[in-house]
Coordinates of C-alpha atoms in Angstrom, one line a residue:
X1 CA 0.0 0.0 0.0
X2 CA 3.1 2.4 0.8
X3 CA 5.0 1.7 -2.6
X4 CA 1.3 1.8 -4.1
X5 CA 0.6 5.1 -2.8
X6 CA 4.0 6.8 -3.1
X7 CA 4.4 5.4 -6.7
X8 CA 1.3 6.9 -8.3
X9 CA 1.0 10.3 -6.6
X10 CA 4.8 12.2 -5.6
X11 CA 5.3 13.8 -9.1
X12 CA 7.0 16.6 -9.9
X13 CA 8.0 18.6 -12.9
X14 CA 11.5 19.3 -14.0
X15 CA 13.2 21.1 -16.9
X16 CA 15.4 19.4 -19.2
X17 CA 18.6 21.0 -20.4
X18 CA 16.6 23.0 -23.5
X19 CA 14.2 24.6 -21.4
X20 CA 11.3 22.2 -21.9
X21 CA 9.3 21.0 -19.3
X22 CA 9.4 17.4 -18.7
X23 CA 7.5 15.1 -15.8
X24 CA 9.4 13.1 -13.8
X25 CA 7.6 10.1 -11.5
X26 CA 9.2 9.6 -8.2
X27 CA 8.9 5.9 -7.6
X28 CA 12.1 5.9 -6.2
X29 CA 11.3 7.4 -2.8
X30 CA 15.1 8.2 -2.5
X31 CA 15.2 9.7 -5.6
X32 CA 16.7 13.4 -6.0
X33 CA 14.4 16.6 -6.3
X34 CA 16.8 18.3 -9.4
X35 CA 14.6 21.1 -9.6
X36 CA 10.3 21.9 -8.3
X37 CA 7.8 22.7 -10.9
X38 CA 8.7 25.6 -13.3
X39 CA 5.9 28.1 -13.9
X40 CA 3.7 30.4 -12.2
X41 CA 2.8 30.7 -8.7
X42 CA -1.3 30.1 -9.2
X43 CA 0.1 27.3 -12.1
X44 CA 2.2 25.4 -8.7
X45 CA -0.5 25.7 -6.5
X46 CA -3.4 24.1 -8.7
X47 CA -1.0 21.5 -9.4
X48 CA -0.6 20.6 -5.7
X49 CA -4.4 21.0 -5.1
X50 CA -4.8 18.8 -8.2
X51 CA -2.0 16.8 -6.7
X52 CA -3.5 16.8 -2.5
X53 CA -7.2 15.6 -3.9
X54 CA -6.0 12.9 -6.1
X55 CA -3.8 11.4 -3.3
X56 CA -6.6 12.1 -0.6
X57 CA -9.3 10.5 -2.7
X58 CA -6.8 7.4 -3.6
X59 CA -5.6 6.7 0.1
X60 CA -10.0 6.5 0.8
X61 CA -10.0 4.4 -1.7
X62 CA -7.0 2.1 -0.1
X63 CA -8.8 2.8 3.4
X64 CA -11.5 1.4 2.0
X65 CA -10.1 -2.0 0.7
X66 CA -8.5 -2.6 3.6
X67 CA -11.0 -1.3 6.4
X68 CA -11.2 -4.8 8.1
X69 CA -7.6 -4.6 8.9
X70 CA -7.9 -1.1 9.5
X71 CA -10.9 -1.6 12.6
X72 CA -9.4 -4.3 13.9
X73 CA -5.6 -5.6 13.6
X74 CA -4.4 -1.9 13.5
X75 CA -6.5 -0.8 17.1
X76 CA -5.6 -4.4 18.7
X77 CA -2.0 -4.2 17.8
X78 CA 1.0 -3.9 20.6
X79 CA 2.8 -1.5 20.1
X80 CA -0.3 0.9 18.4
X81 CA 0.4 1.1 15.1
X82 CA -0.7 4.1 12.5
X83 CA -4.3 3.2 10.8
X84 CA -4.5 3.6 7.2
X85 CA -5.4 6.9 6.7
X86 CA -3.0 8.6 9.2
X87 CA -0.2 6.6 7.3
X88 CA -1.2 8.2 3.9
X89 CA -0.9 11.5 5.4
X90 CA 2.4 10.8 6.9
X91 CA 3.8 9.7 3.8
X92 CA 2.7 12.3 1.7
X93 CA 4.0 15.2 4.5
X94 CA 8.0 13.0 4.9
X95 CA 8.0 12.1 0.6
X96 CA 6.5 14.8 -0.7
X97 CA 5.7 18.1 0.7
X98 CA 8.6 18.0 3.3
X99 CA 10.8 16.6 0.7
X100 CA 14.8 17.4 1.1
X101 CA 16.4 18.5 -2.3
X102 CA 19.0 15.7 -1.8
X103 CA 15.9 13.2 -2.0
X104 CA 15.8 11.8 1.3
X105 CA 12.4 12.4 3.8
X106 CA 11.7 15.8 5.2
X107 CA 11.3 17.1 9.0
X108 CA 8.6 18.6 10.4
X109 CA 10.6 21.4 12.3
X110 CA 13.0 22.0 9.2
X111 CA 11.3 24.7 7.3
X112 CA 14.9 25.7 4.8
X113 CA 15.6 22.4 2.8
X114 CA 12.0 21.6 2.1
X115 CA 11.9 22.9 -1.6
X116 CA 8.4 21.4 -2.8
X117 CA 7.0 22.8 0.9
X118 CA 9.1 26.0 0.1
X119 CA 7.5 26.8 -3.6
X120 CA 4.1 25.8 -2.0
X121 CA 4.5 28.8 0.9
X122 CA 5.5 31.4 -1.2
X123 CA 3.2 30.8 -3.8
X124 CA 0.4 31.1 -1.4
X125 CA 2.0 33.9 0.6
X126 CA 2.5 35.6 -3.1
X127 CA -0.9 34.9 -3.9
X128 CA -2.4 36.9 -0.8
X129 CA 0.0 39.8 -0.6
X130 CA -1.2 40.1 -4.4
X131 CA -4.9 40.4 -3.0
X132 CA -3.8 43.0 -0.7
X133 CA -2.6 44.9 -3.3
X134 CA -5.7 44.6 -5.0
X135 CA -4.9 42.3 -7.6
X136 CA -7.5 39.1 -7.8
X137 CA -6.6 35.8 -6.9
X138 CA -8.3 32.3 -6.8
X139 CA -9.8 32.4 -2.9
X140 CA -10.6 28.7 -3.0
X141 CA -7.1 27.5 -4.7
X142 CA -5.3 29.6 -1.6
X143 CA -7.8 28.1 0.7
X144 CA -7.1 24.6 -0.2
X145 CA -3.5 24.4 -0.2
X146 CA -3.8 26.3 2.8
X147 CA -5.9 23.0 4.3
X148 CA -3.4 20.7 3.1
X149 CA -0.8 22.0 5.4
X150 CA -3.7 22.0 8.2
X151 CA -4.2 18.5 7.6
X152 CA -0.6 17.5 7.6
X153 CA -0.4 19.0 11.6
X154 CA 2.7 21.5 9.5
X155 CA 0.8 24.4 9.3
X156 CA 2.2 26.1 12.7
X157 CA 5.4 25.0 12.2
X158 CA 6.0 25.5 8.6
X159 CA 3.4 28.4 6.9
X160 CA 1.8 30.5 9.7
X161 CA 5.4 31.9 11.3
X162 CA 6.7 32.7 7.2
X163 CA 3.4 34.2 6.8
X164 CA 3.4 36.5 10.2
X165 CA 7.2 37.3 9.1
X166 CA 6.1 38.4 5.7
X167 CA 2.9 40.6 7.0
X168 CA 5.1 42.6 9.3
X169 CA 7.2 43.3 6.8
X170 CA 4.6 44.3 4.5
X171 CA 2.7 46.5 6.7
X172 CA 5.7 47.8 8.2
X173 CA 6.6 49.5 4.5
X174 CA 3.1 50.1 4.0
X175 CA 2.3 52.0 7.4
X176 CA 5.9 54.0 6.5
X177 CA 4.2 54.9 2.7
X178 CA 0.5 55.4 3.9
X179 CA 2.0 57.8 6.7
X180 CA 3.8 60.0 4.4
X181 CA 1.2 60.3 1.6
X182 CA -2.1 61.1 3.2
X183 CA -3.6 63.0 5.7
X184 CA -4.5 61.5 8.8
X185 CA -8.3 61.4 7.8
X186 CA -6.9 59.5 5.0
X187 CA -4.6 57.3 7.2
X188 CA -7.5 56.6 10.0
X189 CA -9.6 54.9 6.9
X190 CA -7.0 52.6 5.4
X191 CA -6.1 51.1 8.6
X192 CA -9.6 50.5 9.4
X193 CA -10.2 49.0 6.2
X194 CA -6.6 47.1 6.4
X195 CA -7.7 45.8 9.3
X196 CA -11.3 44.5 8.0
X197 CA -9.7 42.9 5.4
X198 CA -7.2 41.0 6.9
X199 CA -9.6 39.3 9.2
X200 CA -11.8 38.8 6.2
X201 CA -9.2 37.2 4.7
X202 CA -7.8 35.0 6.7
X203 CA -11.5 33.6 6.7
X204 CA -11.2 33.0 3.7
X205 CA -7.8 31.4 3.1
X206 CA -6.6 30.2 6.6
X207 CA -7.6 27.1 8.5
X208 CA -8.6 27.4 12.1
X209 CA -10.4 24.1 13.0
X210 CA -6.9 22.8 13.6
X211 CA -6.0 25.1 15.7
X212 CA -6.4 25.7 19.4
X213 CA -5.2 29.6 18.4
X214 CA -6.8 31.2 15.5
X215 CA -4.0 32.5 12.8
X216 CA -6.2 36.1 13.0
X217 CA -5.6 36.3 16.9
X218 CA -1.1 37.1 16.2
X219 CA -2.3 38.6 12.5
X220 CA -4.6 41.4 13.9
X221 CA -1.9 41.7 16.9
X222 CA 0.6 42.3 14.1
X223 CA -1.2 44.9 12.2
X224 CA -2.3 46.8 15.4
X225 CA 1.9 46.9 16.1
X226 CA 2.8 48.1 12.6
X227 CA 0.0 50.4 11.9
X228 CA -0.8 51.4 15.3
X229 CA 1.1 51.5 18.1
X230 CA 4.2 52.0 15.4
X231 CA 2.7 55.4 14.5
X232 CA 1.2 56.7 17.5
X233 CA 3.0 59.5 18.3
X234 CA 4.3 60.5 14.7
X235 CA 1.5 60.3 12.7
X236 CA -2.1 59.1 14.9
X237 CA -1.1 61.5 17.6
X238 CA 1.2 63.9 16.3
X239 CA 0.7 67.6 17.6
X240 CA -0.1 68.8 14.4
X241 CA -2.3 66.8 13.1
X242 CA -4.2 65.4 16.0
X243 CA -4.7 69.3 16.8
X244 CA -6.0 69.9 13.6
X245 CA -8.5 67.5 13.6
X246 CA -9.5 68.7 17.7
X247 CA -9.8 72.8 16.3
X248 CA -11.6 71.3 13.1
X249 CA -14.2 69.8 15.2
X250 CA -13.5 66.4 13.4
X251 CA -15.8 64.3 15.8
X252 CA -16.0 61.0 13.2
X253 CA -12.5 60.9 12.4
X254 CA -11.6 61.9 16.3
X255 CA -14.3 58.8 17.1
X256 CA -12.5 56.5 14.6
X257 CA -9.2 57.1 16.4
X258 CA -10.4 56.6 19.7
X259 CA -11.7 53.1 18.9
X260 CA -8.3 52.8 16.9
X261 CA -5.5 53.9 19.6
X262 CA -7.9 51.9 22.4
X263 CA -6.9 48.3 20.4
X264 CA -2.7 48.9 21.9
X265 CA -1.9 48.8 25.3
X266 CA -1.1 52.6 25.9
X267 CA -2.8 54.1 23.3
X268 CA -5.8 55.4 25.6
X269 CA -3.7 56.8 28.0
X270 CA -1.4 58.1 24.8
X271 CA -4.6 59.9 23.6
X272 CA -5.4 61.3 26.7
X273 CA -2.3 63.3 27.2
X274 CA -2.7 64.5 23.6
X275 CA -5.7 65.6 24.1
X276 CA -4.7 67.4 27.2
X277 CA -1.7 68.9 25.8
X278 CA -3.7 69.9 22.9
X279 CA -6.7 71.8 25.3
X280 CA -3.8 73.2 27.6
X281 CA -1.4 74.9 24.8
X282 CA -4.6 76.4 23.2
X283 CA -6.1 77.9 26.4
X284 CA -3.2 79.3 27.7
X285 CA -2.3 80.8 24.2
X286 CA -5.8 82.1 24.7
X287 CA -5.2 83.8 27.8
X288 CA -1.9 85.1 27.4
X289 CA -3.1 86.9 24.4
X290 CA -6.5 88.1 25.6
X291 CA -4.9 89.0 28.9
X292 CA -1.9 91.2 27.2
X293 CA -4.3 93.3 25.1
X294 CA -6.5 93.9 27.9
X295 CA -3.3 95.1 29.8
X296 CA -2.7 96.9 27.0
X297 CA -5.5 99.3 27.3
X298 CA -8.3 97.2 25.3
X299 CA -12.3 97.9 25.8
X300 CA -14.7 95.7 27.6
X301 CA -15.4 94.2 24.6
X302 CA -11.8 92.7 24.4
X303 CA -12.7 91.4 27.8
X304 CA -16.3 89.7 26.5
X305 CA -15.0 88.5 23.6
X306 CA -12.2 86.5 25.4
X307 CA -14.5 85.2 27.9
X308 CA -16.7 84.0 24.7
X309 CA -13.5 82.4 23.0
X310 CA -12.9 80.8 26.5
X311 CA -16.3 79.6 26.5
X312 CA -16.3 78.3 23.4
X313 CA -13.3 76.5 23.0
X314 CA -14.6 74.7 26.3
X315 CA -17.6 73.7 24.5
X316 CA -16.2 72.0 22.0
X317 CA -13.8 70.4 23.8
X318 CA -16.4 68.9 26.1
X319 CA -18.0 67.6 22.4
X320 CA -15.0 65.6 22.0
X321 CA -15.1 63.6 24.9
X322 CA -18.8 63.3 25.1
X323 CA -19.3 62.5 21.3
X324 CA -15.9 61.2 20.3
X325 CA -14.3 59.8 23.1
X326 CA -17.4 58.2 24.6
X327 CA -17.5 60.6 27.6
X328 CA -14.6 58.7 28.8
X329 CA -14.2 59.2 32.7
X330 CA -10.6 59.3 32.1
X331 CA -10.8 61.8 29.2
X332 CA -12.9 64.0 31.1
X333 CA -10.4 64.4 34.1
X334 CA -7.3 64.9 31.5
X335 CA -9.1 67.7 29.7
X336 CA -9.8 69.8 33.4
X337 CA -6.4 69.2 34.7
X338 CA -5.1 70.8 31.6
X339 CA -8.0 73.5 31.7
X340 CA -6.9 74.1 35.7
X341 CA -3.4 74.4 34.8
X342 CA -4.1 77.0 31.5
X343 CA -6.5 79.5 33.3
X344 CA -4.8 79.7 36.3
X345 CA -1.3 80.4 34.4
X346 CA -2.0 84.4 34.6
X347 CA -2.5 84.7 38.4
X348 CA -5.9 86.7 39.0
X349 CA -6.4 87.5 35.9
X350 CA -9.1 85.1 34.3
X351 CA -10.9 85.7 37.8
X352 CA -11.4 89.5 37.1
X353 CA -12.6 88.7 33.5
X354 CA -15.1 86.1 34.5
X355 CA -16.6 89.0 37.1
X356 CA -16.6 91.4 34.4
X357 CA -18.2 89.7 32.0
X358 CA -20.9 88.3 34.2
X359 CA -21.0 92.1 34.8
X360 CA -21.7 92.7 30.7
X361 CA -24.3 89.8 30.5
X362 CA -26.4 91.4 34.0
X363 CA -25.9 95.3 33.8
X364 CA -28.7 97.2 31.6
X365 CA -28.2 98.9 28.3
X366 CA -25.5 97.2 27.2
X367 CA -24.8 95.6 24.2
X368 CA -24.1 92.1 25.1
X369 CA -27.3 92.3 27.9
X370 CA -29.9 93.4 25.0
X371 CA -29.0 90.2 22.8
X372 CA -30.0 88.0 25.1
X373 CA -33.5 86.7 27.0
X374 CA -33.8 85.2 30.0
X375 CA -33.4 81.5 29.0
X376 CA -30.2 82.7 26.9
X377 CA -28.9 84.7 29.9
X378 CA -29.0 81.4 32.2
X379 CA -27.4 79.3 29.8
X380 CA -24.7 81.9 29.6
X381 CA -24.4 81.8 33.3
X382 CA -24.0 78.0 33.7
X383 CA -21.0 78.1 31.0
X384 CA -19.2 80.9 32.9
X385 CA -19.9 78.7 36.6
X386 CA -17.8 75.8 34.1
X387 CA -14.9 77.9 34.0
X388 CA -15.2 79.5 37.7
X389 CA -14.9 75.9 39.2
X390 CA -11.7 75.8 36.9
X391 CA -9.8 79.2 38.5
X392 CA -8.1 79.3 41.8
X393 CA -8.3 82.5 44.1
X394 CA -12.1 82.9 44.0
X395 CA -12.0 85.5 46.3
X396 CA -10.7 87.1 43.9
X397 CA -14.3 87.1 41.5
X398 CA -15.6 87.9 45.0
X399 CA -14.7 91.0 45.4
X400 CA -15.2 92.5 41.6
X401 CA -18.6 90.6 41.5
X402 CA -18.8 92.7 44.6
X403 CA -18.4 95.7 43.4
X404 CA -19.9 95.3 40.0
X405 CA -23.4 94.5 41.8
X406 CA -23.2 97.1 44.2
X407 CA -23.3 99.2 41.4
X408 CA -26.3 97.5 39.3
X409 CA -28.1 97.8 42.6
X410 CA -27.4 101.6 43.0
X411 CA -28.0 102.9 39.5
X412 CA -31.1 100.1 39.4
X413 CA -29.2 98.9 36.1
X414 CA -30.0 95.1 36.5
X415 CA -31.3 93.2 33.8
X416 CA -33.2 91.4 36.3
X417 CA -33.4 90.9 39.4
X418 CA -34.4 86.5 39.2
X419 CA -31.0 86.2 37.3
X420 CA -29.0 88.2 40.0
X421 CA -30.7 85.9 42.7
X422 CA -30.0 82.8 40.2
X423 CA -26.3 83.9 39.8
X424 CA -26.1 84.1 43.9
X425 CA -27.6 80.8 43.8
X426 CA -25.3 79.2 41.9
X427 CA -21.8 80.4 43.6
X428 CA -23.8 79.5 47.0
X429 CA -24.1 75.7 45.6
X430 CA -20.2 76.2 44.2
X431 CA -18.9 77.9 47.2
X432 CA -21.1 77.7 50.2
X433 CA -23.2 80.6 52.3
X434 CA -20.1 82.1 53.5
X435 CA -19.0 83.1 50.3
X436 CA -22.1 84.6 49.3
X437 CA -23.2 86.1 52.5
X438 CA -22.2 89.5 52.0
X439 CA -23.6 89.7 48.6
X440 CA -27.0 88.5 49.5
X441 CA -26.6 91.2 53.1
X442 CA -26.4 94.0 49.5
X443 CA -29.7 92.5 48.5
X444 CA -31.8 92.6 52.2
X445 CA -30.4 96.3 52.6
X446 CA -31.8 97.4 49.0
X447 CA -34.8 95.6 49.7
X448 CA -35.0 97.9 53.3
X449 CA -33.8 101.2 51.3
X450 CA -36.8 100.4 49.1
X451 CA -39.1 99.4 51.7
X452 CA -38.3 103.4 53.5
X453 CA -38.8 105.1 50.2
X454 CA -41.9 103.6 49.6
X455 CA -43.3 104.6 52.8
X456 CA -42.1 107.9 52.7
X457 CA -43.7 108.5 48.8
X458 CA -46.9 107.1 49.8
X459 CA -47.4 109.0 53.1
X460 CA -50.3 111.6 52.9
X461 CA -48.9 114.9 51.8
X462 CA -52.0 117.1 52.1
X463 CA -53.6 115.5 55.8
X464 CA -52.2 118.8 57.3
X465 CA -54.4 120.7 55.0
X466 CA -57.1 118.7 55.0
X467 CA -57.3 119.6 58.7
X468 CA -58.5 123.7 60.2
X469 CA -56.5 126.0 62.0
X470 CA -54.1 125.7 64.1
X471 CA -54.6 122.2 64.8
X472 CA -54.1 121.2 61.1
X473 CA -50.8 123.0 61.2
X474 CA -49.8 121.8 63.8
X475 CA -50.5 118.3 62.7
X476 CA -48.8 119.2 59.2
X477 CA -45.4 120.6 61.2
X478 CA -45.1 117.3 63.1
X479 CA -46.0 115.4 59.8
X480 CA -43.5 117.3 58.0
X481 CA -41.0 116.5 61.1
X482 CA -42.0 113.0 60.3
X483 CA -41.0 113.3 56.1
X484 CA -37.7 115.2 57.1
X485 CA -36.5 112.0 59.3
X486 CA -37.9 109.6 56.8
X487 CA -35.7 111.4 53.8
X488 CA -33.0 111.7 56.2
X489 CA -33.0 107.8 56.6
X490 CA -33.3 107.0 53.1
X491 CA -30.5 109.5 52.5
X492 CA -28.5 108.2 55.0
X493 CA -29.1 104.1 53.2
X494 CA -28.1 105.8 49.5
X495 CA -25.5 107.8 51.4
X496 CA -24.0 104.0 52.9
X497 CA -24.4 101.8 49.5
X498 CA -22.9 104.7 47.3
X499 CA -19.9 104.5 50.3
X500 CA -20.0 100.7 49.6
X501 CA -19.8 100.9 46.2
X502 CA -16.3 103.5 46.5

């Protein structure tokens, strides 16, 4: 049955001297391999396909004739002995595939003298890399010689390292190339897609039932290393062009590289000081800018619109994490670190701003105050309490938010009253009721200054009239006694808020 099955099925195809191809049967079993079969790389592998089902549906046949034998001599036998079909495969992996050029029988863990084994891996391994260049190939040939090694227990030992070593390299030039061409946009896309493909492909070509580890489990590790981790810091997360795509509101492609940098091990943690260094360079450029032209002798409205760039770039930064980073915990803490370090870099200053533009927003008649209603004018409040949890030295805001409502109160110039209470509110829930006490003691002594003046407009001028004689003079001298102490007190309130106030 050996001779049988090694006679009719180890061919191989030589060239003679001229340059014609001649076939040579290897019925000798010792018999030198001069040269493999001459031709193309999909030519080889459907000859050993050809070759792998002829033999496989032969040694069933043999199997077959001898199956008696097979069931029972070959289990009862001392020592165990190989059954028919394992034999077959045996054969064909030591006299055929594994074949030595020198003719004698191959070895399972020598992977450099094999040269039928050696055409067969490069062809396939040609065959694929040409499919990742877009070129078409024959899916089912690639798969089948891909099974035959499977079946013959060489494919870990013989194709899957060569065909690792060769990916790495491959993706290695291509991650250098893609890198250098496109934009990162561009760059984001094709490793996604790289990576679809690959596993796609390796269902389609490589065996796993054989396998306790799938090929695609070190195949995706390999292309996350080369096109990943490789270019994190270069090209994923390069200053430049991670910035660009953070000022350009790029949530997609900023989403794509989250769920790309989060399949390494650092590449979260990577990203999050990107991001950081990113939100803290931008703010504190920000600042020093806004902060040098207001020294410099700018209007309010260099004041309001820094607070609004402030306010904005803190927006958008918060759309990242929460649209493109998944509101990430971790994210979320790296992007107010950097924010704490950036508005606190001009001591005092960003406090003063804050006050004065809350100032803007509340006081009457002006320009920023008449754009917005009362909804608007809350929402604008809640943004500005984001940034006054960021700044140290809050006694700082105290004391010009002091001042500037001292003086809305005197000169009545509040937008409204609710949304001076509502401000209080909200730095009593940030700060506590000692912070705001004195503010709210401004609000209980203009409501008592009002109270007085009330009493003293709606007090009856003409009762001394009213009354005759001497008795209704009289009564209108101690009534007008009674109006000069009343103005007197009311003076004397205006006379103690106006002192406040200086």
């Amino acid at each position: 049955a050996t001779a049988a099955i090694t006679t009719t099925t180890t061919t191989t195809t030589t060239a003679d001297s001229s340059g014609a191809a001649a076939v040579a049967t290897a019925g000798d079993a010792d018999a030198p391999v001069t040269q493999p079969f001459i031709g193309s790389d999909d030519e080889w592998l459907a000859f050993m396909a050809t070759t792998w089902q002829e033999y496989c549906e032969q040694s069933l046949f043999i199997r077959n004739i001898f199956l008696h034998l097979d069931r029972t001599h070959v289990l009862n036998a001392t020592p165990p002995l190989r059954n028919i079909w394992q034999l077959s495969l045996d054969l064909f992996r030591d006299f055929v595939l594994l074949r030595r050029a020198d003719g004698s029988s191959g070895s399972t863990t020598n992977t450099t003298t094999a040269v039928v084994e050696r055409r067969a891996r490069e062809a396939v391994i040609g065959g694929i890399e040409r499919a990742r260049n877009g070129e078409r190939v024959d899916a089912a040939l690639l798969a089948a010689v891909v099974r035959m090694y499977a079946s013959l227990h060489v494919y870990t030992s013989h194709f899957e390292p060569a065909f690792l070593a060769t990916t790495s390299r491959y993706y290695q030039r291509e991650a250098e190339r893609v890198s250098r061409k496109y934009e990162l946009p561009d760059y984001v896309s094709r490793v996604e897609r790289r990576l679809q493909e690959e596993v796609a492909r390796a269902a389609h070509y490589l065996d796993y039932a054989t396998q306790a580890r799938p090929t695609r489990v070190p195949l995706t590790a390999l292309l996350e290393t080369r096109l990943i981790a490789e270019k994190l810091d270069d090209t994923i997360l390069h200053p430049a062009r991670f910035g660009a795509m953070v000022s350009g509101q790029r949530l997609e492609v900023l989403k794509k590289i989250y769920q790309l940098v989060g399949r390494v091990t650092r590449g979260r943690a990577a990203l999050r000081v990107a991001f950081g260094q990113y939100a803290e360079n931008t703010t504190t450029a920000m600042v020093t800018a806004g902060c040098d032209a207001i020294s410099g002798g700018a209007s309010d409205i260099a004041t309001s619109t820094l607070v609004d760039e402030l306010l904005l770039l803190k927006q958008q930064l918060d759309d990242v994490v929460a649209t493109s980073f998944k509101g990430e915990r971790n994210a979320n803490y790296a992007l107010r670190d950097a924010l704490e370090r950036s508005l606190n870099s001009r001591a005092n200053r960003v406090q003063q701003l804050l006050a004065k533009f809350v100032d803007g927003k509340m006081r009457s008649g002006t320009a920023a105050s008449r754009r917005l209603n009362e909804s608007e004018l809350e929402d604008v409040l809640d943004n500005v309490m984001e940034l006054f949890r960021l700044v140290q030295g809050k006694d700082i805001f105290e004391a010009f938010y002091k001042k500037d409502l001292a003086r809305r109160l005197l000169l009545n110039k509040s937008v409204s009253r609710d949304a001076e209470h509502s401000m209080l509110a909200k730095l009593k829930v940030e700060c506590g009721g000692q912070f705001t006490g004195k503010l709210e003691g401004m609000f209980k002594d203009m409501a008592l200054s009002e109270e007085m003046m009330d009493k003293f407009l709606s007090m009856d001028d003409g009762g001394g009239a009213a009354g005759g004689g001497s008795g209704g003079g009289a009564s209108g001298a101690a009534t007008g006694g009674d109006d000069d102490e009343q103005s007197a007190s009311a003076s004397g309130a205006a006379a103690a808020a106006a002192a406040a106030v200086a």
